[in-house]
Every structure is written in C-alpha cells, then in structure tokens.
mmCIF file of C-alpha atoms and ligand atoms in Angstrom:
data_model
loop_
_atom_site.group_PDB
_atom_site.id
_atom_site.type_symbol
_atom_site.label_atom_id
_atom_site.label_comp_id
_atom_site.label_asym_id
_atom_site.label_seq_id
_atom_site.Cartn_x
_atom_site.Cartn_y
_atom_site.Cartn_z
ATOM 1 C CA MET L 1 60.654 176.958 88.101
ATOM 2 C CA ARG L 2 57.142 175.739 88.830
ATOM 3 C CA ILE L 3 55.590 173.886 91.766
ATOM 4 C CA GLU L 4 52.817 171.337 91.284
ATOM 5 C CA PRO L 5 50.622 171.750 94.345
ATOM 6 C CA ASP L 6 48.942 168.277 94.411
ATOM 7 C CA ILE L 7 50.370 165.952 96.991
ATOM 8 C CA LYS L 8 51.684 162.764 95.396
ATOM 9 C CA LEU L 9 51.266 159.560 97.376
ATOM 10 C CA ASP L 10 53.329 156.544 98.318
ATOM 11 C CA PHE L 11 52.235 153.092 99.475
ATOM 12 C CA LYS L 12 52.552 154.193 103.086
ATOM 13 C CA ASP L 13 50.074 157.053 102.603
ATOM 14 C CA VAL L 14 47.049 154.883 101.794
ATOM 15 C CA LEU L 15 45.124 151.758 102.720
ATOM 16 C CA ILE L 16 42.537 149.887 100.692
ATOM 17 C CA ARG L 17 39.026 150.429 101.997
ATOM 18 C CA PRO L 18 37.165 147.124 102.727
ATOM 19 C CA LYS L 19 33.884 146.558 100.884
ATOM 20 C CA ARG L 20 30.977 144.141 101.131
ATOM 21 C CA SER L 21 31.921 140.915 99.382
ATOM 22 C CA THR L 22 30.242 137.672 98.399
ATOM 23 C CA LEU L 23 33.525 135.765 98.311
ATOM 24 C CA ARG L 24 33.686 133.112 100.988
ATOM 25 C CA SER L 25 37.330 132.193 100.862
ATOM 26 C CA ARG L 26 40.642 133.450 99.562
ATOM 27 C CA SER L 27 40.963 130.205 97.660
ATOM 28 C CA GLU L 28 38.187 131.462 95.339
ATOM 29 C CA VAL L 29 40.515 134.179 94.024
ATOM 30 C CA THR L 30 42.595 133.387 90.930
ATOM 31 C CA VAL L 31 45.991 135.059 90.764
ATOM 32 C CA VAL L 32 46.960 134.031 87.239
ATOM 33 C CA ARG L 33 46.273 136.684 84.609
ATOM 34 C CA ASP L 34 46.099 136.544 80.822
ATOM 35 C CA TYR L 35 47.445 139.391 78.745
ATOM 36 C CA LYS L 36 47.592 140.293 75.093
ATOM 37 C CA PHE L 37 50.183 142.919 74.294
ATOM 38 C CA ARG L 38 49.651 145.944 72.116
ATOM 39 C CA ASN L 39 52.772 146.045 69.971
ATOM 40 C CA SER L 40 54.013 142.459 69.825
ATOM 41 C CA GLY L 41 50.525 140.925 69.676
ATOM 42 C CA GLN L 42 51.925 138.264 72.060
ATOM 43 C CA LYS L 43 49.841 136.584 74.726
ATOM 44 C CA TRP L 44 51.178 135.805 78.202
ATOM 45 C CA SER L 45 49.575 133.968 81.045
ATOM 46 C CA GLY L 46 50.987 133.824 84.583
ATOM 47 C CA VAL L 47 51.186 135.572 87.924
ATOM 48 C CA PRO L 48 52.310 139.091 86.972
ATOM 49 C CA ILE L 49 55.048 139.468 89.561
ATOM 50 C CA ILE L 50 58.609 139.744 88.232
ATOM 51 C CA ALA L 51 61.903 139.325 90.092
ATOM 52 C CA SER L 52 64.091 142.309 89.343
ATOM 53 C CA ASN L 53 66.972 142.024 86.880
ATOM 54 C CA MET L 54 69.502 142.789 89.608
ATOM 55 C CA ASP L 55 72.621 140.672 90.217
ATOM 56 C CA HIS L 56 71.134 139.375 93.461
ATOM 57 C CA THR L 57 67.574 138.538 92.372
ATOM 58 C CA GLY L 58 67.689 138.024 88.587
ATOM 59 C CA THR L 59 69.303 134.590 88.904
ATOM 60 C CA ILE L 60 68.730 131.248 87.219
ATOM 61 C CA ALA L 61 67.797 129.682 90.588
ATOM 62 C CA MET L 62 65.248 132.455 91.202
ATOM 63 C CA ALA L 63 63.746 131.964 87.725
ATOM 64 C CA LYS L 64 63.325 128.237 88.376
ATOM 65 C CA ALA L 65 61.729 128.725 91.808
ATOM 66 C CA LEU L 66 59.365 131.505 90.664
ATOM 67 C CA ALA L 67 58.332 129.651 87.501
ATOM 68 C CA GLU L 68 57.022 126.808 89.709
ATOM 69 C CA HIS L 69 54.326 129.286 90.771
ATOM 70 C CA LYS L 70 54.061 130.958 87.342
ATOM 71 C CA LEU L 71 55.838 134.137 88.494
ATOM 72 C CA ALA L 72 58.345 135.719 86.114
ATOM 73 C CA THR L 73 62.004 136.695 86.385
ATOM 74 C CA ALA L 74 63.910 139.349 84.472
ATOM 75 C CA LEU L 75 67.290 137.638 84.454
ATOM 76 C CA ASP L 76 70.211 139.940 85.019
ATOM 77 C CA LYS L 77 72.046 141.010 81.890
ATOM 78 C CA PHE L 78 75.256 139.220 82.844
ATOM 79 C CA ILE L 79 73.736 135.718 82.517
ATOM 80 C CA SER L 80 75.627 133.843 79.794
ATOM 81 C CA LEU L 81 74.204 132.257 76.658
ATOM 82 C CA GLU L 82 75.200 128.830 78.051
ATOM 83 C CA ASP L 83 73.178 129.415 81.227
ATOM 84 C CA TRP L 84 70.201 130.577 79.186
ATOM 85 C CA GLN L 85 70.441 127.454 77.028
ATOM 86 C CA ALA L 86 70.277 125.266 80.138
ATOM 87 C CA LEU L 87 66.777 126.553 81.005
ATOM 88 C CA ASN L 88 63.894 124.318 80.002
ATOM 89 C CA GLU L 89 60.384 124.900 78.663
ATOM 90 C CA LYS L 90 58.935 124.964 82.184
ATOM 91 C CA VAL L 91 60.969 128.039 83.088
ATOM 92 C CA LEU L 92 61.525 129.953 79.829
ATOM 93 C CA PRO L 93 57.909 131.156 79.370
ATOM 94 C CA TYR L 94 58.363 133.124 82.600
ATOM 95 C CA THR L 95 61.536 134.957 81.683
ATOM 96 C CA PHE L 96 62.737 138.265 80.294
ATOM 97 C CA VAL L 97 66.232 138.820 78.901
ATOM 98 C CA SER L 98 67.651 142.156 80.061
ATOM 99 C CA ALA L 99 69.649 144.859 78.329
ATOM 100 C CA GLY L 100 70.773 148.390 79.035
ATOM 101 C CA SER L 101 71.446 150.961 76.374
ATOM 102 C CA ASN L 102 74.950 150.012 75.235
ATOM 103 C CA LYS L 103 75.752 148.362 71.929
ATOM 104 C CA ASP L 104 77.250 145.240 73.514
ATOM 105 C CA ASP L 105 73.988 144.564 75.339
ATOM 106 C CA PHE L 106 72.046 144.723 72.098
ATOM 107 C CA GLU L 107 74.436 142.283 70.457
ATOM 108 C CA LYS L 108 74.300 139.977 73.454
ATOM 109 C CA ILE L 109 70.494 139.780 73.585
ATOM 110 C CA SER L 110 70.403 139.305 69.799
ATOM 111 C CA ALA L 111 72.708 136.291 70.142
ATOM 112 C CA ILE L 112 70.682 134.857 73.042
ATOM 113 C CA LEU L 113 67.314 135.400 71.344
ATOM 114 C CA LYS L 114 68.571 133.643 68.219
ATOM 115 C CA LYS L 115 69.192 130.475 70.228
ATOM 116 C CA VAL L 116 66.702 130.549 73.100
ATOM 117 C CA ASN L 117 62.948 130.987 72.999
ATOM 118 C CA ILE L 118 62.460 133.788 75.534
ATOM 119 C CA PRO L 119 59.108 135.630 75.449
ATOM 120 C CA GLY L 120 60.225 139.027 76.709
ATOM 121 C CA ILE L 121 62.947 141.637 76.616
ATOM 122 C CA CYS L 122 63.506 144.003 79.543
ATOM 123 C CA LEU L 123 65.125 147.242 78.386
ATOM 124 C CA ASP L 124 66.283 148.917 81.488
ATOM 125 C CA ILE L 125 68.010 152.218 82.078
ATOM 126 C CA ALA L 126 67.897 154.408 85.173
ATOM 127 C CA ASN L 127 66.560 157.404 83.256
ATOM 128 C CA GLY L 128 64.024 156.393 80.610
ATOM 129 C CA TYR L 129 63.506 160.027 79.568
ATOM 130 C CA SER L 130 66.478 160.325 77.249
ATOM 131 C CA LYS L 131 65.874 160.464 73.504
ATOM 132 C CA HIS L 132 68.417 157.721 72.861
ATOM 133 C CA PHE L 133 66.322 155.347 74.974
ATOM 134 C CA THR L 134 63.226 155.948 72.835
ATOM 135 C CA ASP L 135 65.391 155.297 69.768
ATOM 136 C CA LEU L 136 66.624 152.060 71.360
ATOM 137 C CA VAL L 137 63.040 150.895 72.017
ATOM 138 C CA LYS L 138 62.219 151.587 68.335
ATOM 139 C CA LYS L 139 65.284 149.687 67.149
ATOM 140 C CA VAL L 140 64.574 146.679 69.393
ATOM 141 C CA ARG L 141 60.928 146.649 68.285
ATOM 142 C CA GLU L 142 61.990 146.663 64.604
ATOM 143 C CA THR L 143 64.484 143.866 65.233
ATOM 144 C CA PHE L 144 62.165 141.735 67.385
ATOM 145 C CA PRO L 145 58.616 142.466 66.233
ATOM 146 C CA ASN L 146 57.127 139.486 68.108
ATOM 147 C CA LYS L 147 58.815 139.827 71.480
ATOM 148 C CA ILE L 148 57.172 141.371 74.519
ATOM 149 C CA ILE L 149 59.195 144.514 75.210
ATOM 150 C CA MET L 150 59.203 145.946 78.703
ATOM 151 C CA ALA L 151 60.996 149.300 78.892
ATOM 152 C CA GLY L 152 61.747 151.886 81.544
ATOM 153 C CA ASN L 153 62.025 153.504 83.960
ATOM 154 C CA VAL L 154 59.769 156.534 83.850
ATOM 155 C CA VAL L 155 57.145 158.005 86.193
ATOM 156 C CA THR L 156 54.938 160.309 84.135
ATOM 157 C CA GLY L 157 52.145 159.724 81.664
ATOM 158 C CA GLU L 158 53.560 161.527 78.634
ATOM 159 C CA MET L 159 56.719 159.420 78.675
ATOM 160 C CA VAL L 160 54.712 156.215 79.132
ATOM 161 C CA GLU L 161 52.808 157.160 75.972
ATOM 162 C CA GLU L 162 56.018 157.925 74.095
ATOM 163 C CA LEU L 163 57.563 154.563 74.977
ATOM 164 C CA ILE L 164 54.407 152.655 74.055
ATOM 165 C CA ILE L 165 54.140 154.462 70.731
ATOM 166 C CA SER L 166 57.818 153.672 70.157
ATOM 167 C CA GLY L 167 57.166 149.942 70.547
ATOM 168 C CA ALA L 168 57.105 149.031 74.256
ATOM 169 C CA ASP L 169 54.355 146.656 75.400
ATOM 170 C CA ILE L 170 54.961 147.216 79.094
ATOM 171 C CA VAL L 171 56.419 150.402 80.559
ATOM 172 C CA LYS L 172 58.331 150.079 83.789
ATOM 173 C CA VAL L 173 57.422 152.732 86.344
ATOM 174 C CA GLY L 174 59.578 153.923 89.228
ATOM 175 C CA ILE L 175 62.312 156.484 89.767
ATOM 176 C CA GLY L 176 63.777 156.477 93.227
ATOM 177 C CA PRO L 177 61.511 154.149 95.249
ATOM 178 C CA GLY L 178 63.819 151.093 95.347
ATOM 179 C CA SER L 179 65.101 149.554 98.573
ATOM 180 C CA VAL L 180 68.758 149.999 97.583
ATOM 181 C CA CYS L 181 68.274 153.104 95.469
ATOM 182 C CA THR L 182 69.772 156.463 96.452
ATOM 183 C CA THR L 183 68.671 158.498 93.416
ATOM 184 C CA ARG L 184 66.430 160.738 95.498
ATOM 185 C CA VAL L 185 69.231 161.440 97.956
ATOM 186 C CA LYS L 186 71.912 161.996 95.320
ATOM 187 C CA THR L 187 69.890 163.925 92.751
ATOM 188 C CA GLY L 188 66.708 165.184 94.391
ATOM 189 C CA VAL L 189 64.751 163.540 91.551
ATOM 190 C CA GLY L 190 61.869 161.104 92.029
ATOM 191 C CA TYR L 191 58.121 160.574 92.202
ATOM 192 C CA PRO L 192 56.092 158.891 94.967
ATOM 193 C CA GLN L 193 55.420 155.421 93.658
ATOM 194 C CA LEU L 194 51.671 155.009 94.244
ATOM 195 C CA SER L 195 50.842 158.227 92.357
ATOM 196 C CA ALA L 196 53.320 157.309 89.628
ATOM 197 C CA ILE L 197 51.558 153.960 89.138
ATOM 198 C CA ILE L 198 48.063 155.511 89.099
ATOM 199 C CA GLU L 199 49.036 158.199 86.579
ATOM 200 C CA CYS L 200 51.160 155.955 84.358
ATOM 201 C CA ALA L 201 48.591 153.129 84.313
ATOM 202 C CA ASP L 202 45.959 155.616 83.184
ATOM 203 C CA SER L 203 48.133 156.762 80.268
ATOM 204 C CA ALA L 204 49.166 153.226 79.293
ATOM 205 C CA HIS L 205 45.692 151.732 79.463
ATOM 206 C CA GLY L 206 44.337 154.513 77.255
ATOM 207 C CA LEU L 207 46.667 153.183 74.536
ATOM 208 C CA LYS L 208 46.039 149.496 75.354
ATOM 209 C CA GLY L 209 49.537 149.306 76.811
ATOM 210 C CA HIS L 210 50.610 147.925 80.173
ATOM 211 C CA VAL L 211 52.697 149.084 83.116
ATOM 212 C CA CYS L 212 55.003 147.328 85.531
ATOM 213 C CA ALA L 213 55.389 148.981 88.949
ATOM 214 C CA ASP L 214 59.084 148.692 89.742
ATOM 215 C CA GLY L 215 60.437 149.335 93.231
ATOM 216 C CA GLY L 216 59.278 150.361 96.651
ATOM 217 C CA CYS L 217 57.235 147.328 97.738
ATOM 218 C CA VAL L 218 58.416 146.179 101.160
ATOM 219 C CA VAL L 219 55.489 144.073 102.410
ATOM 220 C CA PRO L 220 52.837 141.967 100.615
ATOM 221 C CA GLY L 221 50.292 144.743 101.250
ATOM 222 C CA ASP L 222 52.372 147.078 99.068
ATOM 223 C CA VAL L 223 52.214 144.564 96.202
ATOM 224 C CA ALA L 224 48.421 144.457 96.596
ATOM 225 C CA LYS L 225 48.328 148.278 96.613
ATOM 226 C CA ALA L 226 50.456 148.441 93.450
ATOM 227 C CA PHE L 227 48.001 146.182 91.608
ATOM 228 C CA ALA L 228 45.066 148.060 93.153
ATOM 229 C CA ALA L 229 46.576 151.296 91.806
ATOM 230 C CA GLY L 230 46.441 149.877 88.273
ATOM 231 C CA ALA L 231 49.783 148.111 87.790
ATOM 232 C CA ASP L 232 49.554 145.186 85.380
ATOM 233 C CA PHE L 233 52.868 143.767 86.639
ATOM 234 C CA VAL L 234 54.890 144.367 89.787
ATOM 235 C CA MET L 235 58.680 144.015 89.899
ATOM 236 C CA LEU L 236 60.347 143.131 93.181
ATOM 237 C CA GLY L 237 63.979 143.350 94.267
ATOM 238 C CA GLY L 238 64.237 143.664 98.039
ATOM 239 C CA MET L 239 61.274 141.394 98.785
ATOM 240 C CA PHE L 240 63.086 138.540 97.010
ATOM 241 C CA ALA L 241 66.502 139.393 98.491
ATOM 242 C CA GLY L 242 68.261 137.241 101.081
ATOM 243 C CA HIS L 243 66.798 133.937 99.907
ATOM 244 C CA ASP L 244 68.626 130.761 98.887
ATOM 245 C CA GLU L 245 67.848 131.470 95.227
ATOM 246 C CA ALA L 246 69.410 134.955 95.357
ATOM 247 C CA SER L 247 73.102 135.202 94.475
ATOM 248 C CA GLY L 248 75.880 135.444 97.049
ATOM 249 C CA GLU L 249 77.100 133.432 99.985
ATOM 250 C CA ILE L 250 75.491 133.369 103.411
ATOM 251 C CA PHE L 251 77.741 134.948 106.049
ATOM 252 C CA GLU L 252 77.455 135.530 109.774
ATOM 253 C CA VAL L 253 77.699 138.744 111.793
ATOM 254 C CA ASP L 254 77.145 138.447 115.566
ATOM 255 C CA ASP L 255 75.558 134.994 115.164
ATOM 256 C CA ARG L 256 73.047 136.231 112.599
ATOM 257 C CA GLN L 257 73.050 135.104 108.989
ATOM 258 C CA TYR L 258 73.022 137.537 106.066
ATOM 259 C CA LYS L 259 73.392 137.837 102.322
ATOM 260 C CA ARG L 260 74.804 140.811 100.431
ATOM 261 C CA PHE L 261 72.394 142.883 98.335
ATOM 262 C CA TYR L 262 73.441 145.941 96.315
ATOM 263 C CA GLY L 263 71.862 148.379 93.884
ATOM 264 C CA MET L 264 72.826 148.029 90.238
ATOM 265 C CA SER L 265 74.061 151.648 90.246
ATOM 266 C CA SER L 266 75.938 151.222 93.524
ATOM 267 C CA ALA L 267 79.690 151.579 93.755
ATOM 268 C CA GLU L 268 79.820 147.817 94.474
ATOM 269 C CA ALA L 269 78.027 146.955 91.207
ATOM 270 C CA MET L 270 80.109 149.423 89.193
ATOM 271 C CA HIS L 271 83.348 148.008 90.582
ATOM 272 C CA LYS L 272 82.163 144.466 89.917
ATOM 273 C CA HIS L 273 81.082 145.030 86.322
ATOM 274 C CA HIS L 274 83.180 147.984 85.137
ATOM 275 C CA GLY L 275 86.155 147.905 87.500
ATOM 276 C CA LYS L 276 85.531 151.458 88.776
ATOM 277 C CA VAL L 277 83.042 154.280 89.334
ATOM 278 C CA GLU L 278 83.500 156.731 86.455
ATOM 279 C CA GLU L 279 84.553 160.197 87.638
ATOM 280 C CA TYR L 280 81.619 161.939 85.939
ATOM 281 C CA ARG L 281 78.990 159.938 87.799
ATOM 282 C CA SER L 282 77.963 159.309 91.370
ATOM 283 C CA SER L 283 76.760 155.975 92.607
ATOM 284 C CA GLU L 284 72.988 155.962 92.980
ATOM 285 C CA GLY L 285 72.601 152.752 94.901
ATOM 286 C CA ARG L 286 73.611 151.292 98.225
ATOM 287 C CA SER L 287 74.944 147.958 99.461
ATOM 288 C CA VAL L 288 73.289 146.263 102.408
ATOM 289 C CA ASN L 289 73.473 143.033 104.368
ATOM 290 C CA VAL L 290 69.989 141.519 104.327
ATOM 291 C CA PRO L 291 68.960 138.809 106.785
ATOM 292 C CA TYR L 292 69.149 135.333 105.270
ATOM 293 C CA ARG L 293 65.584 134.139 104.683
ATOM 294 C CA GLY L 294 65.738 130.522 103.457
ATOM 295 C CA PRO L 295 63.879 129.360 100.344
ATOM 296 C CA VAL L 296 61.899 131.945 98.373
ATOM 297 C CA GLU L 297 58.851 129.641 98.315
ATOM 298 C CA ASN L 298 57.535 130.971 101.673
ATOM 299 C CA THR L 299 57.802 134.556 100.482
ATOM 300 C CA ILE L 300 56.001 133.744 97.233
ATOM 301 C CA LEU L 301 53.128 132.113 99.111
ATOM 302 C CA ASP L 302 53.003 135.019 101.538
ATOM 303 C CA ILE L 303 52.725 137.564 98.721
ATOM 304 C CA LEU L 304 50.113 135.561 96.809
ATOM 305 C CA GLY L 305 48.129 134.976 100.029
ATOM 306 C CA GLY L 306 48.172 138.733 100.673
ATOM 307 C CA ILE L 307 46.872 139.515 97.188
ATOM 308 C CA ARG L 308 44.105 136.926 97.458
ATOM 309 C CA SER L 309 43.102 138.312 100.820
ATOM 310 C CA ALA L 310 43.084 141.912 99.526
ATOM 311 C CA CYS L 311 40.778 140.753 96.725
ATOM 312 C CA THR L 312 38.354 139.143 99.176
ATOM 313 C CA TYR L 313 38.302 142.341 101.258
ATOM 314 C CA VAL L 314 37.082 144.359 98.267
ATOM 315 C CA GLY L 315 34.967 141.673 96.588
ATOM 316 C CA ALA L 316 37.204 141.046 93.545
ATOM 317 C CA ASP L 317 36.909 137.377 92.542
ATOM 318 C CA HIS L 318 39.809 137.735 90.116
ATOM 319 C CA PHE L 319 42.656 139.992 90.873
ATOM 320 C CA LYS L 320 42.345 141.698 87.506
ATOM 321 C CA TYR L 321 39.296 143.342 89.134
ATOM 322 C CA LEU L 322 41.232 144.453 92.218
ATOM 323 C CA SER L 323 41.915 147.884 90.770
ATOM 324 C CA LYS L 324 38.279 148.409 89.682
ATOM 325 C CA CYS L 325 37.063 147.398 93.159
ATOM 326 C CA THR L 326 39.559 149.592 95.029
ATOM 327 C CA THR L 327 38.978 152.812 96.882
ATOM 328 C CA PHE L 328 42.110 154.059 98.589
ATOM 329 C CA ILE L 329 41.826 156.028 101.794
ATOM 330 C CA ARG L 330 44.509 158.481 102.887
ATOM 331 C CA VAL L 331 45.991 157.526 106.244
ATOM 332 C CA THR L 332 48.523 158.829 108.723
ATOM 333 C CA GLN L 333 49.508 155.428 110.136
ATOM 334 C CA GLN L 334 49.948 152.079 108.418
ATOM 335 C CA TRP L 335 50.039 149.537 111.197
ATOM 336 C CA ASN L 336 50.495 149.174 114.917
ATOM 337 C CA GLU L 337 54.228 148.970 115.471
ATOM 338 C CA ILE L 338 54.251 148.359 119.200
ATOM 339 C CA TYR L 339 55.705 144.826 118.915
ATOM 340 C CA ALA L 340 57.487 145.328 115.584
ATOM 341 C CA HIS L 341 60.898 144.671 117.141
ATOM 342 C CA ASN L 342 59.770 141.674 119.198
ATOM 343 C CA GLN L 343 58.841 139.666 116.106
ATOM 344 C CA THR L 344 60.755 136.403 115.726
ATOM 345 C CA ASN L 345 61.419 134.568 112.502
ATOM 346 C CA LYS L 346 59.173 131.839 113.847
ATOM 347 C CA ASP L 347 56.233 134.281 113.716
ATOM 348 C CA ASN L 348 56.793 134.581 109.979
ATOM 349 C CA ALA L 349 57.014 130.848 109.342
ATOM 350 C CA ARG L 350 54.158 129.308 107.440
HETATM 351 P P1 5GP N 1 62.905 147.155 95.377
HETATM 352 O O1 5GP N 1 61.890 146.107 95.026
HETATM 353 O O2 5GP N 1 64.151 146.568 95.957
HETATM 354 O O3 5GP N 1 62.334 148.239 96.245
HETATM 355 O O4 5GP N 1 63.305 147.891 94.022
HETATM 356 C C1 5GP N 1 63.892 147.193 92.966
HETATM 357 C C2 5GP N 1 64.193 148.164 91.847
HETATM 358 O O5 5GP N 1 65.113 149.170 92.251
HETATM 359 C C3 5GP N 1 64.884 147.537 90.656
HETATM 360 O O6 5GP N 1 64.034 146.755 89.858
HETATM 361 C C4 5GP N 1 65.443 148.764 89.936
HETATM 362 O O7 5GP N 1 64.479 149.400 89.131
HETATM 363 C C5 5GP N 1 65.784 149.685 91.092
HETATM 364 N N1 5GP N 1 67.229 149.678 91.362
HETATM 365 C C6 5GP N 1 68.048 148.607 91.456
HETATM 366 N N2 5GP N 1 69.314 149.006 91.749
HETATM 367 C C7 5GP N 1 69.285 150.347 91.809
HETATM 368 C C8 5GP N 1 70.283 151.332 92.034
HETATM 369 O O8 5GP N 1 71.456 151.070 92.302
HETATM 370 N N3 5GP N 1 69.870 152.628 91.958
HETATM 371 C C9 5GP N 1 68.591 152.965 91.682
HETATM 372 N N4 5GP N 1 68.279 154.262 91.592
HETATM 373 N N5 5GP N 1 67.612 152.052 91.493
HETATM 374 C C10 5GP N 1 67.957 150.760 91.551
#
C-alpha cells in the first residue's frame, strides 16, 4: 500500500481568478471550436459540449435540440437503426454512436455506421483500465480508421496515453464524479474530477490527443472550470436531465413536477436492459426524481453564457484560450448560500 500525499481537487475546491481584460462584451467570445483529431485525421467544428449517452439524456430529441446550437450528443446505445436513419444532415454531424464492450454492441454500431454517416463513436465502459478495453479500442480503430473515437473512462495520465496510442482520438475522463454515480460509495475508487482533468489533459495534449471531462458538473461555472482545466470536450448528464428532450414522462409529487433519471449502472437500468442485477455485481448508480425543467434551450443558453462570461473575466477572446488564461485559486467556499433555498424557478428564467 502507498499513499500519494498531494491533495487532489474537485470543482468545488477552486475558483478562476479574474484578470485584466480588453474584451468589452461577452458577445465578443466565440464558443465554437475547430478540432483535428490525431488518429482519425478527422476535423470537427462545434461547441464541444456533449450530452451523455445515458437513457435519459442521449435521446433523439436531445440531439436535435443541441444540434441547433452546434452542441453534440452521444446517443444512448439502445437507439435503433431506424431512429438513426431518421436523423438529417443538420443533426448527424453533432452525434456519436455509443457502444460498450460486448460483441453485440460492436455488431450493432457496425450495422449503423454502414448506413448512417455519423462522425464519432463513443466507446464507454465504467472501468477503462481493463486490457480488453484497450484491445477493443484497437479493433474499432482498425475497423473504422476514419471515425472519431472517444473512449473511456479513465482518470490517470498513463491510461490516457495507452488509449490514445491504441487508437482513441478523445479520452473520456471521470471515475465516480457523476450525479447519479455511486462508484465511490460502493467501491471506494475514484479521483477528484478537476485534478483528473488537469492531469489527463496534460498527458493527452503531449500526444496531440484530446480529452472529454465526463461527470460532476452541476452548474455552468463547473463547465467553465472543466474547460479552464484543459478539457477539450465536456460531457453532461445531470445538467441536461429533467428537460422535455430527456426521456421519460413528467409526473407529479406533492404538486411538483418531476422526471425520472437513473445511472446506467443502477439497478433500474440493469432491470430495464438485462432483466436483473447479476449476482456477482453491485449496482453503481442511483435513481432520482429530478425537477421538470421545460425545454433544454434555456439551459444551453445559460451554460454558453457562463462560458462566455468566464472568458471575459480572464481576457480569453476565444474559449480555446480559456485554459491558457486561467489561474485557479484554492477556496474554502464557493458561493453565498444564504438564499439558496428561497430561489424560485422564475429567478432562473431567461
Ligand atoms: P453527470 O453529468 O450527471 O454528473 O455525470 C454523467 C456521467 O456519469 C455519465 O456520462 C457517465 O460517465 C456517468 N454515469 C452514468 N451513469 C452512471 C452509473 O450508473 N454509475 C456510474 N458510476 N457512473 C455513471
């Protein structure tokens, strides 16, 4: 056993220090970024925020709404070929098709990619450290040399390097930070997300690879901090939950409206997709009722407004410079919570 003495940080442990800036308005900040990927050689242009490939958020409706603002969606792996074929050229450039590590998933994405022009593949398993995952990344890269491959999840530099060398263009970073994740509680395993992003981005960028910070953002400021820490993409589950475009019906409890949101390793997801929770595994996700939040449009604008504003505070005229312009300061308090429980939905309206 060994203990690493450095303290690792989360979003809540830091703030971005303001700096002198010549920018006059947030509207001067561009939020679209252009990328060229290391292994596929593909180019992609858009707002590098991705809805998570969870049942609730990786929906067709979400993909359509986010694509209007050039944000991407990793559609959940249960979307059918027919539904994929119904998407048009306005939406498809902002999509990833998802797969886990089983053989059926590989066959399914192969069939979809034969028929539909999707730029990216999201290879997603809870523990990206296993040797069979690296082998899967290699196999998918050999089969689809021109597709953007995003693979994860991991939280340490050496594994980011391994996945990039094996063929991933973007490595997904995050073990345990998610809003409906219970991995840290069930297994004791995890890594504070801000430090994971900083360390993984450093490893990826050294190889001309990219990283996607996945999980743990709960307010627009966290998304800004993830980019400031060096993330090239940020994946969001909980921040897109509860909207019209997320799956599930609206229901009422004590006169308040909710939607159901569950982790993809929760007992609810395992029952839905596999009929049971296997005896050898525990569920590592929870199910929650999230307040119904109307159309996702307001949330998108709120997040993009927050990023633009963060850029103006540090003098970054394009948000690709946000990370270069950022100095984080360690803090003991994030915000003044005195009226946190008095807030009404009206206060959040645009
Ligand atoms: P959020 O943005 O909600 O904080 O985090 C979303 C991320 O949580 C997803 O993209 C995925 O990586 C992770 N996640 C989703 N479901 C589960 C789950 O059941 N267990 C765990 N450990 N992580 C999950």
